[in-house]
Structure formats: C-alpha cells, structure tokens
Amino acid sequence: MKKPEKLSKEVVDLLLQRLKDEYTAFYMYRSASNWCQEVGFFKAAAFFAAESTDELEHAKGIEKYITDWNVIPELPAVDKPESKFDSISSLVEKAYNLEYELYENYEETSAKVFKMGELCTFDFLQTYRNIQNKSVAEYSDKLNILEGVNLDSKFEMLMIESNLFG
C-alpha cells in the first residue's frame, strides 16, 4: 500500500519558523492586553486580546496545513514577552514592528517555497501575506494618529484611545 505524500523537511522547517512567529505574536499581544488592562486602557486591552486570538488562529492554520500534509509539527519554544511597556504609544510602535517583521518573513518564506516549486504551499501562504499586509497598514494608521499627540499625557492618550482601538 502506498503511503501518502508529505511536505518536504525544507518546507516544514520554513513553516515552523512562521509558526514560531505567530506564537510569539500571540504571547506579545496577550501581554499587551494584560498591561493595558492594568493601566486603564480598557479599549486597547480588548483590542490586543482580540489580536492575540487572531494570532493563535494563524498558528492553528499553519499547524493544520502541516498535519494535513501528514507531518506532525514540533511546536516551537518562544521567548517570554515583555510584561510592562513604557506607554501605549511605545506599545503601538512595538506592534507595528512585530507586524512588519511578520510581513517580511512571510514574503521571504513565500519566495523560497515558490523557488522550490511548492506552489500549493505558496498559495497557502497567500492568506498570511494578505493578513500581514492589512496588519501593517492598520498599525501604520495608528502611528499616524499618534503624530502630534503629547505622548506623555495619559489624559491625551485616553482621549484618543477610541480612535486608536475603537
């Protein structure tokens, strides 16, 4: 009896790197949500809680793709995220940097699998490239909103919280 095909080790290794990225983002956004809740930015806390849920769903999607191709993914260890942030603005900047790095990583992984001739995996990654493109634009908009705001004023930050996270 013929055994089913599996993803190559090279493709699995690339996807496991993205899986680690998604779990890293999940933990960062959980930590961000907790910090926002603690310091009274409740809309931001709810926003980042939803972001963490989205990141976990992204991770599950990658795991499902790998297991659908008859490979059991080895779940990656991730670094412990920060638990305290300097300000809501620095948190938005960290989130932007995280999302932009994910965007670049998905672009790089997609290019590699395309060169390998792994078109199904390339097509699978299209969803993630689109998600990252939207996320980078969303956080870019948040950074633009913060321009000209007194970032040291908690009052001003609370006043624009709805614009940032509403």
mmCIF file with all atom_site columns, N, CA and C in Angstrom, residues 9-83:
data_model
loop_
_atom_site.group_PDB
_atom_site.id
_atom_site.type_symbol
_atom_site.label_atom_id
_atom_site.label_alt_id
_atom_site.label_comp_id
_atom_site.label_asym_id
_atom_site.label_entity_id
_atom_site.label_seq_id
_atom_site.pdbx_PDB_ins_code
_atom_site.Cartn_x
_atom_site.Cartn_y
_atom_site.Cartn_z
_atom_site.occupancy
_atom_site.B_iso_or_equiv
_atom_site.pdbx_formal_charge
_atom_site.auth_seq_id
_atom_site.auth_comp_id
_atom_site.auth_asym_id
_atom_site.auth_atom_id
_atom_site.pdbx_PDB_model_num
ATOM 1   N N  . LYS A 1 9  ? 11.045  18.235 4.293  1.00 0.00 ? 9  LYS A N  1
ATOM 2   C CA . LYS A 1 9  ? 11.606  18.778 5.535  1.00 0.00 ? 9  LYS A CA 1
ATOM 3   C C  . LYS A 1 9  ? 11.916  20.263 5.377  1.00 0.00 ? 9  LYS A C  1
ATOM 4   N N  . GLU A 1 10 ? 12.397  20.667 4.198  1.00 0.00 ? 10 GLU A N  1
ATOM 5   C CA . GLU A 1 10 ? 12.739  22.068 3.965  1.00 0.00 ? 10 GLU A CA 1
ATOM 6   C C  . GLU A 1 10 ? 11.498  22.964 4.087  1.00 0.00 ? 10 GLU A C  1
ATOM 7   N N  . VAL A 1 11 ? 10.372  22.520 3.531  1.00 0.00 ? 11 VAL A N  1
ATOM 8   C CA . VAL A 1 11 ? 9.140   23.300 3.611  1.00 0.00 ? 11 VAL A CA 1
ATOM 9   C C  . VAL A 1 11 ? 8.632   23.330 5.050  1.00 0.00 ? 11 VAL A C  1
ATOM 10  N N  . VAL A 1 12 ? 8.659   22.191 5.713  1.00 0.00 ? 12 VAL A N  1
ATOM 11  C CA . VAL A 1 12 ? 8.203   22.135 7.105  1.00 0.00 ? 12 VAL A CA 1
ATOM 12  C C  . VAL A 1 12 ? 9.056   23.064 7.965  1.00 0.00 ? 12 VAL A C  1
ATOM 13  N N  . ASP A 1 13 ? 10.358  23.051 7.773  1.00 0.00 ? 13 ASP A N  1
ATOM 14  C CA . ASP A 1 13 ? 11.234  23.920 8.565  1.00 0.00 ? 13 ASP A CA 1
ATOM 15  C C  . ASP A 1 13 ? 10.896  25.395 8.350  1.00 0.00 ? 13 ASP A C  1
ATOM 16  N N  . LEU A 1 14 ? 10.603  25.777 7.118  1.00 0.00 ? 14 LEU A N  1
ATOM 17  C CA . LEU A 1 14 ? 10.211  27.159 6.840  1.00 0.00 ? 14 LEU A CA 1
ATOM 18  C C  . LEU A 1 14 ? 8.888   27.508 7.527  1.00 0.00 ? 14 LEU A C  1
ATOM 19  N N  . LEU A 1 15 ? 7.933   26.597 7.452  1.00 0.00 ? 15 LEU A N  1
ATOM 20  C CA . LEU A 1 15 ? 6.631   26.846 8.080  1.00 0.00 ? 15 LEU A CA 1
ATOM 21  C C  . LEU A 1 15 ? 6.727   26.878 9.599  1.00 0.00 ? 15 LEU A C  1
ATOM 22  N N  . LEU A 1 16 ? 7.624   26.068 10.160 1.00 0.00 ? 16 LEU A N  1
ATOM 23  C CA . LEU A 1 16 ? 7.804   26.085 11.614 1.00 0.00 ? 16 LEU A CA 1
ATOM 24  C C  . LEU A 1 16 ? 8.361   27.424 12.094 1.00 0.00 ? 16 LEU A C  1
ATOM 25  N N  . GLN A 1 17 ? 9.168   28.067 11.264 1.00 0.00 ? 17 GLN A N  1
ATOM 26  C CA . GLN A 1 17 ? 9.656   29.404 11.617 1.00 0.00 ? 17 GLN A CA 1
ATOM 27  C C  . GLN A 1 17 ? 8.494   30.388 11.693 1.00 0.00 ? 17 GLN A C  1
ATOM 28  N N  . ARG A 1 18 ? 7.573   30.282 10.741 1.00 0.00 ? 18 ARG A N  1
ATOM 29  C CA . ARG A 1 18 ? 6.392   31.170 10.749 1.00 0.00 ? 18 ARG A CA 1
ATOM 30  C C  . ARG A 1 18 ? 5.467   30.809 11.904 1.00 0.00 ? 18 ARG A C  1
ATOM 31  N N  . LEU A 1 19 ? 5.380   29.530 12.235 1.00 0.00 ? 19 LEU A N  1
ATOM 32  C CA . LEU A 1 19 ? 4.579   29.109 13.383 1.00 0.00 ? 19 LEU A CA 1
ATOM 33  C C  . LEU A 1 19 ? 5.123   29.744 14.659 1.00 0.00 ? 19 LEU A C  1
ATOM 34  N N  . LYS A 1 20 ? 6.432   29.753 14.794 1.00 0.00 ? 20 LYS A N  1
ATOM 35  C CA . LYS A 1 20 ? 7.049   30.390 15.962 1.00 0.00 ? 20 LYS A CA 1
ATOM 36  C C  . LYS A 1 20 ? 6.727   31.878 15.987 1.00 0.00 ? 20 LYS A C  1
ATOM 37  N N  . ASP A 1 21 ? 6.767   32.522 14.828 1.00 0.00 ? 21 ASP A N  1
ATOM 38  C CA . ASP A 1 21 ? 6.415   33.945 14.748 1.00 0.00 ? 21 ASP A CA 1
ATOM 39  C C  . ASP A 1 21 ? 4.994   34.191 15.243 1.00 0.00 ? 21 ASP A C  1
ATOM 40  N N  . GLU A 1 22 ? 4.071   33.317 14.832 1.00 0.00 ? 22 GLU A N  1
ATOM 41  C CA . GLU A 1 22 ? 2.668   33.505 15.218 1.00 0.00 ? 22 GLU A CA 1
ATOM 42  C C  . GLU A 1 22 ? 2.480   33.307 16.722 1.00 0.00 ? 22 GLU A C  1
ATOM 43  N N  . TYR A 1 23 ? 3.160   32.313 17.301 1.00 0.00 ? 23 TYR A N  1
ATOM 44  C CA . TYR A 1 23 ? 3.061   32.124 18.744 1.00 0.00 ? 23 TYR A CA 1
ATOM 45  C C  . TYR A 1 23 ? 3.734   33.280 19.500 1.00 0.00 ? 23 TYR A C  1
ATOM 46  N N  . THR A 1 24 ? 4.817   33.804 18.963 1.00 0.00 ? 24 THR A N  1
ATOM 47  C CA . THR A 1 24 ? 5.471   34.967 19.566 1.00 0.00 ? 24 THR A CA 1
ATOM 48  C C  . THR A 1 24 ? 4.520   36.155 19.574 1.00 0.00 ? 24 THR A C  1
ATOM 49  N N  . ALA A 1 25 ? 3.834   36.372 18.457 1.00 0.00 ? 25 ALA A N  1
ATOM 50  C CA . ALA A 1 25 ? 2.863   37.467 18.367 1.00 0.00 ? 25 ALA A CA 1
ATOM 51  C C  . ALA A 1 25 ? 1.701   37.235 19.331 1.00 0.00 ? 25 ALA A C  1
ATOM 52  N N  . PHE A 1 26 ? 1.237   35.991 19.419 1.00 0.00 ? 26 PHE A N  1
ATOM 53  C CA . PHE A 1 26 ? 0.157   35.652 20.347 1.00 0.00 ? 26 PHE A CA 1
ATOM 54  C C  . PHE A 1 26 ? 0.527   36.061 21.767 1.00 0.00 ? 26 PHE A C  1
ATOM 55  N N  . TYR A 1 27 ? 1.721   35.664 22.210 1.00 0.00 ? 27 TYR A N  1
ATOM 56  C CA . TYR A 1 27 ? 2.140   35.989 23.579 1.00 0.00 ? 27 TYR A CA 1
ATOM 57  C C  . TYR A 1 27 ? 2.368   37.487 23.772 1.00 0.00 ? 27 TYR A C  1
ATOM 58  N N  . MET A 1 28 ? 2.915   38.148 22.771 1.00 0.00 ? 28 MET A N  1
ATOM 59  C CA . MET A 1 28 ? 3.132   39.587 22.895 1.00 0.00 ? 28 MET A CA 1
ATOM 60  C C  . MET A 1 28 ? 1.804   40.306 23.047 1.00 0.00 ? 28 MET A C  1
ATOM 61  N N  . TYR A 1 29 ? 0.812   39.931 22.242 1.00 0.00 ? 29 TYR A N  1
ATOM 62  C CA . TYR A 1 29 ? -0.485  40.602 22.333 1.00 0.00 ? 29 TYR A CA 1
ATOM 63  C C  . TYR A 1 29 ? -1.235  40.237 23.615 1.00 0.00 ? 29 TYR A C  1
ATOM 64  N N  . ARG A 1 30 ? -1.049  39.037 24.122 1.00 0.00 ? 30 ARG A N  1
ATOM 65  C CA . ARG A 1 30 ? -1.645  38.704 25.434 1.00 0.00 ? 30 ARG A CA 1
ATOM 66  C C  . ARG A 1 30 ? -1.034  39.598 26.503 1.00 0.00 ? 30 ARG A C  1
ATOM 67  N N  . SER A 1 31 ? 0.277   39.720 26.475 1.00 0.00 ? 31 SER A N  1
ATOM 68  C CA . SER A 1 31 ? 0.977   40.554 27.441 1.00 0.00 ? 31 SER A CA 1
ATOM 69  C C  . SER A 1 31 ? 0.548   42.012 27.311 1.00 0.00 ? 31 SER A C  1
ATOM 70  N N  . ALA A 1 32 ? 0.410   42.483 26.079 1.00 0.00 ? 32 ALA A N  1
ATOM 71  C CA . ALA A 1 32 ? -0.029  43.857 25.840 1.00 0.00 ? 32 ALA A CA 1
ATOM 72  C C  . ALA A 1 32 ? -1.432  44.074 26.402 1.00 0.00 ? 32 ALA A C  1
ATOM 73  N N  . SER A 1 33 ? -2.304  43.125 26.180 1.00 0.00 ? 33 SER A N  1
ATOM 74  C CA . SER A 1 33 ? -3.666  43.224 26.696 1.00 0.00 ? 33 SER A CA 1
ATOM 75  C C  . SER A 1 33 ? -3.666  43.307 28.226 1.00 0.00 ? 33 SER A C  1
ATOM 76  N N  . ASN A 1 34 ? -2.884  42.461 28.844 1.00 0.00 ? 34 ASN A N  1
ATOM 77  C CA . ASN A 1 34 ? -2.795  42.469 30.308 1.00 0.00 ? 34 ASN A CA 1
ATOM 78  C C  . ASN A 1 34 ? -2.280  43.805 30.828 1.00 0.00 ? 34 ASN A C  1
ATOM 79  N N  . TRP A 1 35 ? -1.242  44.336 30.188 1.00 0.00 ? 35 TRP A N  1
ATOM 80  C CA . TRP A 1 35 ? -0.676  45.613 30.620 1.00 0.00 ? 35 TRP A CA 1
ATOM 81  C C  . TRP A 1 35 ? -1.698  46.736 30.447 1.00 0.00 ? 35 TRP A C  1
ATOM 82  N N  . CYS A 1 36 ? -2.368  46.762 29.294 1.00 0.00 ? 36 CYS A N  1
ATOM 83  C CA . CYS A 1 36 ? -3.373  47.804 29.035 1.00 0.00 ? 36 CYS A CA 1
ATOM 84  C C  . CYS A 1 36 ? -4.496  47.753 30.062 1.00 0.00 ? 36 CYS A C  1
ATOM 85  N N  . GLN A 1 37 ? -4.916  46.556 30.399 1.00 0.00 ? 37 GLN A N  1
ATOM 86  C CA . GLN A 1 37 ? -5.964  46.394 31.414 1.00 0.00 ? 37 GLN A CA 1
ATOM 87  C C  . GLN A 1 37 ? -5.496  46.965 32.753 1.00 0.00 ? 37 GLN A C  1
ATOM 88  N N  . GLU A 1 38 ? -4.266  46.662 33.100 1.00 0.00 ? 38 GLU A N  1
ATOM 89  C CA . GLU A 1 38 ? -3.699  47.105 34.388 1.00 0.00 ? 38 GLU A CA 1
ATOM 90  C C  . GLU A 1 38 ? -3.620  48.626 34.489 1.00 0.00 ? 38 GLU A C  1
ATOM 91  N N  . VAL A 1 39 ? -3.274  49.302 33.377 1.00 0.00 ? 39 VAL A N  1
ATOM 92  C CA . VAL A 1 39 ? -3.052  50.750 33.439 1.00 0.00 ? 39 VAL A CA 1
ATOM 93  C C  . VAL A 1 39 ? -4.280  51.554 32.999 1.00 0.00 ? 39 VAL A C  1
ATOM 94  N N  . GLY A 1 40 ? -5.399  50.894 32.747 1.00 0.00 ? 40 GLY A N  1
ATOM 95  C CA . GLY A 1 40 ? -6.642  51.603 32.498 1.00 0.00 ? 40 GLY A CA 1
ATOM 96  C C  . GLY A 1 40 ? -6.985  51.904 31.056 1.00 0.00 ? 40 GLY A C  1
ATOM 97  N N  . PHE A 1 41 ? -6.266  51.323 30.115 1.00 0.00 ? 41 PHE A N  1
ATOM 98  C CA . PHE A 1 41 ? -6.609  51.467 28.699 1.00 0.00 ? 41 PHE A CA 1
ATOM 99  C C  . PHE A 1 41 ? -7.465  50.265 28.300 1.00 0.00 ? 41 PHE A C  1
ATOM 100 N N  . PHE A 1 42 ? -8.730  50.316 28.640 1.00 0.00 ? 42 PHE A N  1
ATOM 101 C CA . PHE A 1 42 ? -9.605  49.144 28.511 1.00 0.00 ? 42 PHE A CA 1
ATOM 102 C C  . PHE A 1 42 ? -9.957  48.807 27.062 1.00 0.00 ? 42 PHE A C  1
ATOM 103 N N  . LYS A 1 43 ? -10.119 49.833 26.227 1.00 0.00 ? 43 LYS A N  1
ATOM 104 C CA . LYS A 1 43 ? -10.374 49.554 24.802 1.00 0.00 ? 43 LYS A CA 1
ATOM 105 C C  . LYS A 1 43 ? -9.148  48.941 24.159 1.00 0.00 ? 43 LYS A C  1
ATOM 106 N N  . ALA A 1 44 ? -7.986  49.429 24.516 1.00 0.00 ? 44 ALA A N  1
ATOM 107 C CA . ALA A 1 44 ? -6.745  48.858 23.997 1.00 0.00 ? 44 ALA A CA 1
ATOM 108 C C  . ALA A 1 44 ? -6.584  47.420 24.492 1.00 0.00 ? 44 ALA A C  1
ATOM 109 N N  . ALA A 1 45 ? -6.945  47.176 25.740 1.00 0.00 ? 45 ALA A N  1
ATOM 110 C CA . ALA A 1 45 ? -6.852  45.818 26.296 1.00 0.00 ? 45 ALA A CA 1
ATOM 111 C C  . ALA A 1 45 ? -7.726  44.857 25.495 1.00 0.00 ? 45 ALA A C  1
ATOM 112 N N  . ALA A 1 46 ? -8.948  45.276 25.198 1.00 0.00 ? 46 ALA A N  1
ATOM 113 C CA . ALA A 1 46 ? -9.854  44.420 24.411 1.00 0.00 ? 46 ALA A CA 1
ATOM 114 C C  . ALA A 1 46 ? -9.320  44.225 22.993 1.00 0.00 ? 46 ALA A C  1
ATOM 115 N N  . PHE A 1 47 ? -8.778  45.297 22.405 1.00 0.00 ? 47 PHE A N  1
ATOM 116 C CA . PHE A 1 47 ? -8.209  45.206 21.060 1.00 0.00 ? 47 PHE A CA 1
ATOM 117 C C  . PHE A 1 47 ? -7.066  44.203 21.013 1.00 0.00 ? 47 PHE A C  1
ATOM 118 N N  . PHE A 1 48 ? -6.130  44.321 21.963 1.00 0.00 ? 48 PHE A N  1
ATOM 119 C CA . PHE A 1 48 ? -4.977  43.421 21.957 1.00 0.00 ? 48 PHE A CA 1
ATOM 120 C C  . PHE A 1 48 ? -5.365  41.993 22.340 1.00 0.00 ? 48 PHE A C  1
ATOM 121 N N  . ALA A 1 49 ? -6.403  41.821 23.135 1.00 0.00 ? 49 ALA A N  1
ATOM 122 C CA . ALA A 1 49 ? -6.908  40.471 23.421 1.00 0.00 ? 49 ALA A CA 1
ATOM 123 C C  . ALA A 1 49 ? -7.420  39.832 22.132 1.00 0.00 ? 49 ALA A C  1
ATOM 124 N N  . ALA A 1 50 ? -8.138  40.610 21.332 1.00 0.00 ? 50 ALA A N  1
ATOM 125 C CA . ALA A 1 50 ? -8.626  40.094 20.044 1.00 0.00 ? 50 ALA A CA 1
ATOM 126 C C  . ALA A 1 50 ? -7.462  39.809 19.096 1.00 0.00 ? 50 ALA A C  1
ATOM 127 N N  . GLU A 1 51 ? -6.454  40.677 19.120 1.00 0.00 ? 51 GLU A N  1
ATOM 128 C CA . GLU A 1 51 ? -5.267  40.434 18.290 1.00 0.00 ? 51 GLU A CA 1
ATOM 129 C C  . GLU A 1 51 ? -4.602  39.113 18.664 1.00 0.00 ? 51 GLU A C  1
ATOM 130 N N  . SER A 1 52 ? -4.504  38.846 19.959 1.00 0.00 ? 52 SER A N  1
ATOM 131 C CA . SER A 1 52 ? -3.863  37.600 20.397 1.00 0.00 ? 52 SER A CA 1
ATOM 132 C C  . SER A 1 52 ? -4.666  36.390 19.923 1.00 0.00 ? 52 SER A C  1
ATOM 133 N N  . THR A 1 53 ? -5.988  36.498 19.961 1.00 0.00 ? 53 THR A N  1
ATOM 134 C CA . THR A 1 53 ? -6.836  35.409 19.467 1.00 0.00 ? 53 THR A CA 1
ATOM 135 C C  . THR A 1 53 ? -6.603  35.185 17.977 1.00 0.00 ? 53 THR A C  1
ATOM 136 N N  . ASP A 1 54 ? -6.493  36.275 17.227 1.00 0.00 ? 54 ASP A N  1
ATOM 137 C CA . ASP A 1 54 ? -6.212  36.159 15.790 1.00 0.00 ? 54 ASP A CA 1
ATOM 138 C C  . ASP A 1 54 ? -4.876  35.462 15.544 1.00 0.00 ? 54 ASP A C  1
ATOM 139 N N  . GLU A 1 55 ? -3.860  35.847 16.307 1.00 0.00 ? 55 GLU A N  1
ATOM 140 C CA . GLU A 1 55 ? -2.533  35.240 16.118 1.00 0.00 ? 55 GLU A CA 1
ATOM 141 C C  . GLU A 1 55 ? -2.568  33.747 16.429 1.00 0.00 ? 55 GLU A C  1
ATOM 142 N N  . LEU A 1 56 ? -3.318  33.370 17.445 1.00 0.00 ? 56 LEU A N  1
ATOM 143 C CA . LEU A 1 56 ? -3.443  31.948 17.772 1.00 0.00 ? 56 LEU A CA 1
ATOM 144 C C  . LEU A 1 56 ? -4.136  31.202 16.631 1.00 0.00 ? 56 LEU A C  1
ATOM 145 N N  . GLU A 1 57 ? -5.136  31.810 16.026 1.00 0.00 ? 57 GLU A N  1
ATOM 146 C CA . GLU A 1 57 ? -5.812  31.191 14.874 1.00 0.00 ? 57 GLU A CA 1
ATOM 147 C C  . GLU A 1 57 ? -4.856  31.041 13.698 1.00 0.00 ? 57 GLU A C  1
ATOM 148 N N  . HIS A 1 58 ? -3.995  32.013 13.496 1.00 0.00 ? 58 HIS A N  1
ATOM 149 C CA . HIS A 1 58 ? -3.000  31.911 12.426 1.00 0.00 ? 58 HIS A CA 1
ATOM 150 C C  . HIS A 1 58 ? -2.078  30.717 12.683 1.00 0.00 ? 58 HIS A C  1
ATOM 151 N N  . ALA A 1 59 ? -1.645  30.574 13.930 1.00 0.00 ? 59 ALA A N  1
ATOM 152 C CA . ALA A 1 59 ? -0.785  29.441 14.292 1.00 0.00 ? 59 ALA A CA 1
ATOM 153 C C  . ALA A 1 59 ? -1.508  28.121 14.037 1.00 0.00 ? 59 ALA A C  1
ATOM 154 N N  . LYS A 1 60 ? -2.765  28.050 14.436 1.00 0.00 ? 60 LYS A N  1
ATOM 155 C CA . LYS A 1 60 ? -3.537  26.822 14.218 1.00 0.00 ? 60 LYS A CA 1
ATOM 156 C C  . LYS A 1 60 ? -3.647  26.506 12.729 1.00 0.00 ? 60 LYS A C  1
ATOM 157 N N  . GLY A 1 61 ? -3.790  27.535 11.903 1.00 0.00 ? 61 GLY A N  1
ATOM 158 C CA . GLY A 1 61 ? -3.873  27.332 10.461 1.00 0.00 ? 61 GLY A CA 1
ATOM 159 C C  . GLY A 1 61 ? -2.605  26.723 9.898  1.00 0.00 ? 61 GLY A C  1
ATOM 160 N N  . ILE A 1 62 ? -1.474  27.198 10.371 1.00 0.00 ? 62 ILE A N  1
ATOM 161 C CA . ILE A 1 62 ? -0.194  26.636 9.907  1.00 0.00 ? 62 ILE A CA 1
ATOM 162 C C  . ILE A 1 62 ? -0.058  25.195 10.378 1.00 0.00 ? 62 ILE A C  1
ATOM 163 N N  . GLU A 1 63 ? -0.398  24.955 11.635 1.00 0.00 ? 63 GLU A N  1
ATOM 164 C CA . GLU A 1 63 ? -0.338  23.576 12.152 1.00 0.00 ? 63 GLU A CA 1
ATOM 165 C C  . GLU A 1 63 ? -1.234  22.648 11.329 1.00 0.00 ? 63 GLU A C  1
ATOM 166 N N  . LYS A 1 64 ? -2.435  23.104 11.008 1.00 0.00 ? 64 LYS A N  1
ATOM 167 C CA . LYS A 1 64 ? -3.365  22.279 10.248 1.00 0.00 ? 64 LYS A CA 1
ATOM 168 C C  . LYS A 1 64 ? -2.805  21.979 8.861  1.00 0.00 ? 64 LYS A C  1
ATOM 169 N N  . TYR A 1 65 ? -2.230  22.972 8.215  1.00 0.00 ? 65 TYR A N  1
ATOM 170 C CA . TYR A 1 65 ? -1.643  22.752 6.890  1.00 0.00 ? 65 TYR A CA 1
ATOM 171 C C  . TYR A 1 65 ? -0.560  21.686 6.958  1.00 0.00 ? 65 TYR A C  1
ATOM 172 N N  . ILE A 1 66 ? 0.301   21.794 7.954  1.00 0.00 ? 66 ILE A N  1
ATOM 173 C CA . ILE A 1 66 ? 1.392   20.815 8.098  1.00 0.00 ? 66 ILE A CA 1
ATOM 174 C C  . ILE A 1 66 ? 0.831   19.421 8.371  1.00 0.00 ? 66 ILE A C  1
ATOM 175 N N  . THR A 1 67 ? -0.118  19.323 9.292  1.00 0.00 ? 67 THR A N  1
ATOM 176 C CA . THR A 1 67 ? -0.670  17.998 9.611  1.00 0.00 ? 67 THR A CA 1
ATOM 177 C C  . THR A 1 67 ? -1.500  17.444 8.463  1.00 0.00 ? 67 THR A C  1
ATOM 178 N N  . ASP A 1 68 ? -2.167  18.314 7.703  1.00 0.00 ? 68 ASP A N  1
ATOM 179 C CA . ASP A 1 68 ? -2.898  17.841 6.520  1.00 0.00 ? 68 ASP A CA 1
ATOM 180 C C  . ASP A 1 68 ? -1.957  17.201 5.505  1.00 0.00 ? 68 ASP A C  1
ATOM 181 N N  . TRP A 1 69 ? -0.709  17.613 5.523  1.00 0.00 ? 69 TRP A N  1
ATOM 182 C CA . TRP A 1 69 ? 0.309   17.038 4.651  1.00 0.00 ? 69 TRP A CA 1
ATOM 183 C C  . TRP A 1 69 ? 1.100   15.934 5.374  1.00 0.00 ? 69 TRP A C  1
ATOM 184 N N  . ASN A 1 70 ? 0.482   15.360 6.405  1.00 0.00 ? 70 ASN A N  1
ATOM 185 C CA . ASN A 1 70 ? 0.979   14.136 7.033  1.00 0.00 ? 70 ASN A CA 1
ATOM 186 C C  . ASN A 1 70 ? 2.287   14.299 7.796  1.00 0.00 ? 70 ASN A C  1
ATOM 187 N N  . VAL A 1 71 ? 2.468   15.469 8.379  1.00 0.00 ? 71 VAL A N  1
ATOM 188 C CA . VAL A 1 71 ? 3.636   15.726 9.218  1.00 0.00 ? 71 VAL A CA 1
ATOM 189 C C  . VAL A 1 71 ? 3.107   16.257 10.552 1.00 0.00 ? 71 VAL A C  1
ATOM 190 N N  . ILE A 1 72 ? 3.668   15.756 11.632 1.00 0.00 ? 72 ILE A N  1
ATOM 191 C CA . ILE A 1 72 ? 3.319   16.272 12.956 1.00 0.00 ? 72 ILE A CA 1
ATOM 192 C C  . ILE A 1 72 ? 4.298   17.398 13.273 1.00 0.00 ? 72 ILE A C  1
ATOM 193 N N  . PRO A 1 73 ? 3.787   18.638 13.388 1.00 0.00 ? 73 PRO A N  1
ATOM 194 C CA . PRO A 1 73 ? 4.711   19.751 13.643 1.00 0.00 ? 73 PRO A CA 1
ATOM 195 C C  . PRO A 1 73 ? 5.240   19.735 15.067 1.00 0.00 ? 73 PRO A C  1
ATOM 196 N N  . GLU A 1 74 ? 6.508   20.009 15.184 1.00 0.00 ? 74 GLU A N  1
ATOM 197 C CA . GLU A 1 74 ? 7.105   20.163 16.506 1.00 0.00 ? 74 GLU A CA 1
ATOM 198 C C  . GLU A 1 74 ? 6.854   21.601 16.940 1.00 0.00 ? 74 GLU A C  1
ATOM 199 N N  . LEU A 1 75 ? 6.090   21.767 17.998 1.00 0.00 ? 75 LEU A N  1
ATOM 200 C CA . LEU A 1 75 ? 5.741   23.116 18.432 1.00 0.00 ? 75 LEU A CA 1
ATOM 201 C C  . LEU A 1 75 ? 6.982   23.843 18.944 1.00 0.00 ? 75 LEU A C  1
ATOM 202 N N  . PRO A 1 76 ? 7.182   25.064 18.453 1.00 0.00 ? 76 PRO A N  1
ATOM 203 C CA . PRO A 1 76 ? 8.403   25.791 18.810 1.00 0.00 ? 76 PRO A CA 1
ATOM 204 C C  . PRO A 1 76 ? 8.319   26.437 20.190 1.00 0.00 ? 76 PRO A C  1
ATOM 205 N N  . ALA A 1 77 ? 9.457   26.556 20.830 1.00 0.00 ? 77 ALA A N  1
ATOM 206 C CA . ALA A 1 77 ? 9.553   27.330 22.071 1.00 0.00 ? 77 ALA A CA 1
ATOM 207 C C  . ALA A 1 77 ? 9.640   28.804 21.688 1.00 0.00 ? 77 ALA A C  1
ATOM 208 N N  . VAL A 1 78 ? 8.988   29.631 22.468 1.00 0.00 ? 78 VAL A N  1
ATOM 209 C CA . VAL A 1 78 ? 9.045   31.067 22.206 1.00 0.00 ? 78 VAL A CA 1
ATOM 210 C C  . VAL A 1 78 ? 9.573   31.784 23.437 1.00 0.00 ? 78 VAL A C  1
ATOM 211 N N  . ASP A 1 79 ? 10.191  32.925 23.193 1.00 0.00 ? 79 ASP A N  1
ATOM 212 C CA . ASP A 1 79 ? 10.719  33.735 24.286 1.00 0.00 ? 79 ASP A CA 1
ATOM 213 C C  . ASP A 1 79 ? 9.571   34.352 25.075 1.00 0.00 ? 79 ASP A C  1
ATOM 214 N N  . LYS A 1 80 ? 9.810   34.556 26.339 1.00 0.00 ? 80 LYS A N  1
ATOM 215 C CA . LYS A 1 80 ? 8.830   35.212 27.207 1.00 0.00 ? 80 LYS A CA 1
ATOM 216 C C  . LYS A 1 80 ? 8.693   36.668 26.763 1.00 0.00 ? 80 LYS A C  1
ATOM 217 N N  . PRO A 1 81 ? 7.460   37.134 26.583 1.00 0.00 ? 81 PRO A N  1
ATOM 218 C CA . PRO A 1 81 ? 7.288   38.526 26.138 1.00 0.00 ? 81 PRO A CA 1
ATOM 219 C C  . PRO A 1 81 ? 7.477   39.511 27.283 1.00 0.00 ? 81 PRO A C  1
ATOM 220 N N  . GLU A 1 82 ? 7.651   40.772 26.911 1.00 0.00 ? 82 GLU A N  1
ATOM 221 C CA . GLU A 1 82 ? 7.673   41.838 27.917 1.00 0.00 ? 82 GLU A CA 1
ATOM 222 C C  . GLU A 1 82 ? 6.333   41.841 28.637 1.00 0.00 ? 82 GLU A C  1
ATOM 223 N N  . SER A 1 83 ? 6.341   42.203 29.885 1.00 0.00 ? 83 SER A N  1
ATOM 224 C CA . SER A 1 83 ? 5.077   42.300 30.608 1.00 0.00 ? 83 SER A CA 1
ATOM 225 C C  . SER A 1 83 ? 4.745   43.739 30.977 1.00 0.00 ? 83 SER A C  1
#
